[in-house]
XYZ file of C-alpha atoms in Angstrom:
309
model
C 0.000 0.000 0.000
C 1.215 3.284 -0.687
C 0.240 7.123 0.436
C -0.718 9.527 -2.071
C -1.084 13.495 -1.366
C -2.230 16.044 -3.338
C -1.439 19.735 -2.306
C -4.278 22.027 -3.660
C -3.845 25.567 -3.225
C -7.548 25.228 -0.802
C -6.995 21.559 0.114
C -4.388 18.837 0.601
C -6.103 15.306 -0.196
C -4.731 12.129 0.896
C -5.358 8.484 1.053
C -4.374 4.983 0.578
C -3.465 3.829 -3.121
C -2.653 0.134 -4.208
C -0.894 -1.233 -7.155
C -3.966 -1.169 -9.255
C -4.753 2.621 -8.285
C -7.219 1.967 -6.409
C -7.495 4.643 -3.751
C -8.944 4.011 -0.348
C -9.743 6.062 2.573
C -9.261 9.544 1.107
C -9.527 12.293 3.679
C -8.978 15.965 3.326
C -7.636 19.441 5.141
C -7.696 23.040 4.432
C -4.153 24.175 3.093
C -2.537 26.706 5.476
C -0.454 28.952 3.622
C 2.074 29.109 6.140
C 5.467 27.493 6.163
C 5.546 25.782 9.332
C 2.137 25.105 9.846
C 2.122 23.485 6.344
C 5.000 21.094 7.277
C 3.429 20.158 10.162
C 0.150 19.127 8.592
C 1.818 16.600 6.139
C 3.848 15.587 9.128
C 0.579 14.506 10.836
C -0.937 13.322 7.499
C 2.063 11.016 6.779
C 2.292 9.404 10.903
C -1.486 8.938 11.077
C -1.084 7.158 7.825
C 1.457 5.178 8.695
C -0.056 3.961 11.821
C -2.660 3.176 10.187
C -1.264 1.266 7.366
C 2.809 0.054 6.205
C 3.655 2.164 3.600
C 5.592 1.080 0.974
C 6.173 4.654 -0.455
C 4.579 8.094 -0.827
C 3.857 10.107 -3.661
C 3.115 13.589 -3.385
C 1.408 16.212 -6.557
C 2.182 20.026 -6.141
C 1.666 23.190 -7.732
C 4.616 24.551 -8.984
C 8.089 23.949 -10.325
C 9.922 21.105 -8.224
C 13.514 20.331 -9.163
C 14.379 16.812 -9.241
C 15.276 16.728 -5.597
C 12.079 17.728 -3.899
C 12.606 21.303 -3.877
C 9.435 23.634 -4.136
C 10.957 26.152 -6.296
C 7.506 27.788 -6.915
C 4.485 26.306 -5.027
C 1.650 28.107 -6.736
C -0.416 29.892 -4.743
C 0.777 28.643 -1.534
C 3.614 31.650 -1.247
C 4.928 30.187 1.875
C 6.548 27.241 0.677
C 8.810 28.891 -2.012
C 12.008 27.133 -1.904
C 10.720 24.587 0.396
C 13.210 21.490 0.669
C 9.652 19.565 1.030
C 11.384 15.875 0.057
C 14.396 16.177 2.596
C 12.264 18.196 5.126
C 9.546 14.831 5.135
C 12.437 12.253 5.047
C 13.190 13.231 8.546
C 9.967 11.958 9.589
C 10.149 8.558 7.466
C 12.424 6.192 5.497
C 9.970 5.118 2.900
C 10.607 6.569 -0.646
C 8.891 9.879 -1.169
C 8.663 11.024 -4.881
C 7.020 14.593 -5.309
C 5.734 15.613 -8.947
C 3.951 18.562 -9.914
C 0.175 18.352 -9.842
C -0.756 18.426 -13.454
C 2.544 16.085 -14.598
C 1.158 13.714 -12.183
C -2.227 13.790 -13.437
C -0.787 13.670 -16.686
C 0.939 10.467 -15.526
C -1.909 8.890 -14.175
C -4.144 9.254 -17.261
C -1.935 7.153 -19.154
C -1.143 4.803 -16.227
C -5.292 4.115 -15.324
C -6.926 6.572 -16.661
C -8.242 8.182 -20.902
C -4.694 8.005 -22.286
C -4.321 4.076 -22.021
C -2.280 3.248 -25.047
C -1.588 6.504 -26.279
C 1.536 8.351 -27.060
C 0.781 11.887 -27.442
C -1.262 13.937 -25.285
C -1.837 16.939 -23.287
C -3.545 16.757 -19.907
C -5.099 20.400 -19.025
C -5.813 20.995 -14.891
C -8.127 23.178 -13.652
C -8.006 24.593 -9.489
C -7.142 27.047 -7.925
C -4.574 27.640 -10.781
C -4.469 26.485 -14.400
C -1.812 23.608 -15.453
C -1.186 21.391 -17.471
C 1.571 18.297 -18.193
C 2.586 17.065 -21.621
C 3.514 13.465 -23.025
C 5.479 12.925 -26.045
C 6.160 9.498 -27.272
C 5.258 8.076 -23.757
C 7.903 10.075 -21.791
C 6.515 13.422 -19.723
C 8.260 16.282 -20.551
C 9.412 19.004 -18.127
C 11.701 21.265 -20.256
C 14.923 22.447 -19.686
C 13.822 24.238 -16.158
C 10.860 21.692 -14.910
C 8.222 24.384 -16.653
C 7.175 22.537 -20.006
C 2.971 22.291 -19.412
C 2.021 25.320 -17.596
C -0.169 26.786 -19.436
C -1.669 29.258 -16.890
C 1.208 31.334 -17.493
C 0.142 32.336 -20.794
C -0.814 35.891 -21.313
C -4.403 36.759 -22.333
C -4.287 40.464 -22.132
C -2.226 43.528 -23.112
C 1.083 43.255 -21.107
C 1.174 45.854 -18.702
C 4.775 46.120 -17.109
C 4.247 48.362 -13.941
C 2.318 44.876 -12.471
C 3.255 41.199 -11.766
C 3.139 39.651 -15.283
C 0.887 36.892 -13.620
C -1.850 39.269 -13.433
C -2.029 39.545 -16.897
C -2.245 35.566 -17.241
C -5.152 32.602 -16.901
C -4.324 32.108 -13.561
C -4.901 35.010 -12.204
C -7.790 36.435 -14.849
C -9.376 32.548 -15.289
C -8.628 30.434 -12.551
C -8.629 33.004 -9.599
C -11.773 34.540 -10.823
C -14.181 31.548 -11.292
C -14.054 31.574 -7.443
C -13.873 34.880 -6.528
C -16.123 36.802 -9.058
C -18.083 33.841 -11.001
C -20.278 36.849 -12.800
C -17.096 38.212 -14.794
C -15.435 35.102 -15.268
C -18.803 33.333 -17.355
C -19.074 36.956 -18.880
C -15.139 36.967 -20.316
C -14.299 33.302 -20.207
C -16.783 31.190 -19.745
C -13.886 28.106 -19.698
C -15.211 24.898 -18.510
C -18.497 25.297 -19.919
C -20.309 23.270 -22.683
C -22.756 26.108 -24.689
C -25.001 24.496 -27.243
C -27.407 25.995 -29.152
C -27.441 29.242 -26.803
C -29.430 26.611 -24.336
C -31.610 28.730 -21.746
C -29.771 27.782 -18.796
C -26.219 29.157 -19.786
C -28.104 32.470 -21.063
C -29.830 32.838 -17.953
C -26.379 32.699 -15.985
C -25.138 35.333 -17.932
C -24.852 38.834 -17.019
C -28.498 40.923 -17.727
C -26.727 42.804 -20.533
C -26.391 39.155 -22.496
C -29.745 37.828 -21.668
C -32.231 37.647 -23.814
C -36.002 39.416 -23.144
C -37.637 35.526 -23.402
C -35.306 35.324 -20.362
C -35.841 38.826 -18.686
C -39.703 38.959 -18.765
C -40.622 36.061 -17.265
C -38.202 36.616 -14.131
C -39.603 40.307 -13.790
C -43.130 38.613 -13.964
C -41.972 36.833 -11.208
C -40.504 38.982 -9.269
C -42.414 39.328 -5.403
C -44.955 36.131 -6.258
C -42.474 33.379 -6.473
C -41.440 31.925 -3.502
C -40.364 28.601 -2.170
C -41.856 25.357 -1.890
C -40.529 24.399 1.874
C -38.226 25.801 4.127
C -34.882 23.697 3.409
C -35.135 25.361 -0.182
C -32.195 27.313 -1.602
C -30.317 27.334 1.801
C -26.657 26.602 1.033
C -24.110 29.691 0.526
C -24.332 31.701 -2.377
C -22.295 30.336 -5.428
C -18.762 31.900 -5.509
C -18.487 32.738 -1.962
C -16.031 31.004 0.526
C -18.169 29.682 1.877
C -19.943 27.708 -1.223
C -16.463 26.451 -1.307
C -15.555 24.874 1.954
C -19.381 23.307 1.590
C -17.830 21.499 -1.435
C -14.826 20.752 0.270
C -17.153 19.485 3.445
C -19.426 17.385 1.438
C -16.697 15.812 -0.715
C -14.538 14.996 2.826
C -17.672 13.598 4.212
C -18.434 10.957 1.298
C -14.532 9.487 1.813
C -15.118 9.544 5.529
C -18.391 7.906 5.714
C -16.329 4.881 3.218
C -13.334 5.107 6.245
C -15.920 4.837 9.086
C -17.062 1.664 7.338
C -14.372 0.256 7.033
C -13.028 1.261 10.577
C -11.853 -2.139 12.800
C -12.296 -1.436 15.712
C -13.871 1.513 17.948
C -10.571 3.522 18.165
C -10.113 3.883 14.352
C -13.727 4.557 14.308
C -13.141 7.613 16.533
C -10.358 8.841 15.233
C -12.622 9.255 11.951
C -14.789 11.122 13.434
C -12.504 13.560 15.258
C -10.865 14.387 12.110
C -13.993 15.189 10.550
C -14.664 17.232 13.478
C -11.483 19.053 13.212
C -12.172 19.485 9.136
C -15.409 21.075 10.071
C -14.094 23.146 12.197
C -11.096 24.159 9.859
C -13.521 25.352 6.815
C -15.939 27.070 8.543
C -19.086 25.113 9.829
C -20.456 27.379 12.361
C -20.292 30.032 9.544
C -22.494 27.781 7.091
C -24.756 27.223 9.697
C -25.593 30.232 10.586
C -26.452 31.261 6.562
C -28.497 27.770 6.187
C -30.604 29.559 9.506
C -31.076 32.975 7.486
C -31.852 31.652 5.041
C -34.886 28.891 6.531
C -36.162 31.925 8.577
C -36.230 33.902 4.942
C -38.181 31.122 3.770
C -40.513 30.751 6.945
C -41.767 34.471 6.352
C -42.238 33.932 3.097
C -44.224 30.613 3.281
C -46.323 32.585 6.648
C -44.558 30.151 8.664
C -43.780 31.347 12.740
């Protein structure tokens, strides 16, 4: 059995992986974007893991450039970690092998390994998160370039170069990537990347901006307006889309599914509650209390509308 971690720039996944890449157990946590917070957190990560299981060997996906050594010579958007020995900092900890790859090389890897790219030469593997990347294979070998940057294709400039600002704002990660989360509005209004538009269907026009609609849209929602309201109170209750709190809901429901799968397969009562406390703590870590409280709003919004006390 091996480990396998991915560092997001809002998560770091983990779980079990066997020969046949099968993954078991997967658990998350919120990245901390500080240095020695950070290296704790794996440090944890990798001694639950290893209590739980023998590990054979851990593999790790980044952000980033990472030299052939383990060095973090970018790490994305996780600024603290520049320059980061992350492979001889973890190899105090344990003796097992540790390989670290960036994240979209590794994906790129595994596509070919398990995954669409079974039996196929050439391809490109694109990677969308909290950045933009992207890993390339040519004639079954991944290539990395002459300074580990072949495949990021974030970098690339999409608007007039203005040199009196960090290049990167001019590039998709900051004006693609960044922006689906923080401004979803402007980013289906420039971009619109990720999404499948066919025929100018009805639901993509009526995420659009009011300026794109069209009036077959527009008139029946200002009909509407003040006389619609909704069928029960648990209606419409989660965080508005594109807030922070949308996201660690995503991050919260996805932990929950793996966790649920670990408390199954838990052996005895000690494992069991261990899965639960690090639930707890991931709740805790992404904001619960703060969901909560808009899920209440929002039901007592609902209860005045419905003439419910």
């Amino acid at each position: 059995m091996y480990l396998g971690i991915d560092i997001g720039g809002t998560t770091i996944k983990y779980g079990f992986i066997d020969d046949k890449g099968q993954v078991y157990c997967k658990q998350s946590i919120k990245t901390i974007d500080n240095r020695h917070q950070f290296l704790v957190n794996l440090q944890t990560i990798i001694e639950e893991s290893q209590r739980q299981e023998p590990i054979e060997g851990i593999g790790i996906s980044a952000p980033g450039i990472i030299d052939q050594h383990g060095t973090m010579i970018t790490a994305g958007a996780i600024k603290s970690i520049y320059g980061v020995r992350l492979k001889q900092e973890l190899q105090k900890i344990t003796k097992v092998p540790i390989v670290i790859e960036n994240d979209a090389n590794a994906a790129a890897i595994a596509e070919q390994w398990i995954g669409h790219a079974q039996g196929i030469p050439n391809y490109i593997c694109m990677v969308l998160g909290t950045g933009i990347g992207g890993g390339i294979i040519y004639q079954n070998e991944l290539i990395k370039g002459a300074h580990g940057m072949a495949g990021e294709f974030g970098w690339m400039v999409i608007k007039e170069i203005n040199e009196s600002v960090d290049i990167e704002a001019m590039s998709l990660n900051q004006r693609a990537a960044v922006m689906k989360d923080n401004d979803s509005d402007r980013f289906k209004k420039e971009y619109r990347l990720s999404e499948f538009i066919f025929f100018g269907h009805d639901k993509y026009q009526s995420m659009a901006s009011e300026s794109t609609q069209t009036p077959a849209l527009i008139q029946p929602r200002e009909w509407g307006e003040g006389k619609l309201y909704p069928h029960f109170i648990l209606e419409n209750i989660d965080p508005s889309s594109g807030t922070q709190e949308a996201r660690n809901l995503s991050a919260i429901n996805t932990n929950w599914y793996t966790t649920l799968v670990c408390l199954i397969r838990s052996s005895s009562e000690e494992e069991f509650d261990q899965v639960i406390s690090s639930y707890s703590t991931f709740l805790d870590q992404n904001g619960w209390s703060d969901i909560e409280a808009i899920r209440n709003e929002k039901i007592a919004e609902n209860k005045e509308k419905l003439g419910i006390e």
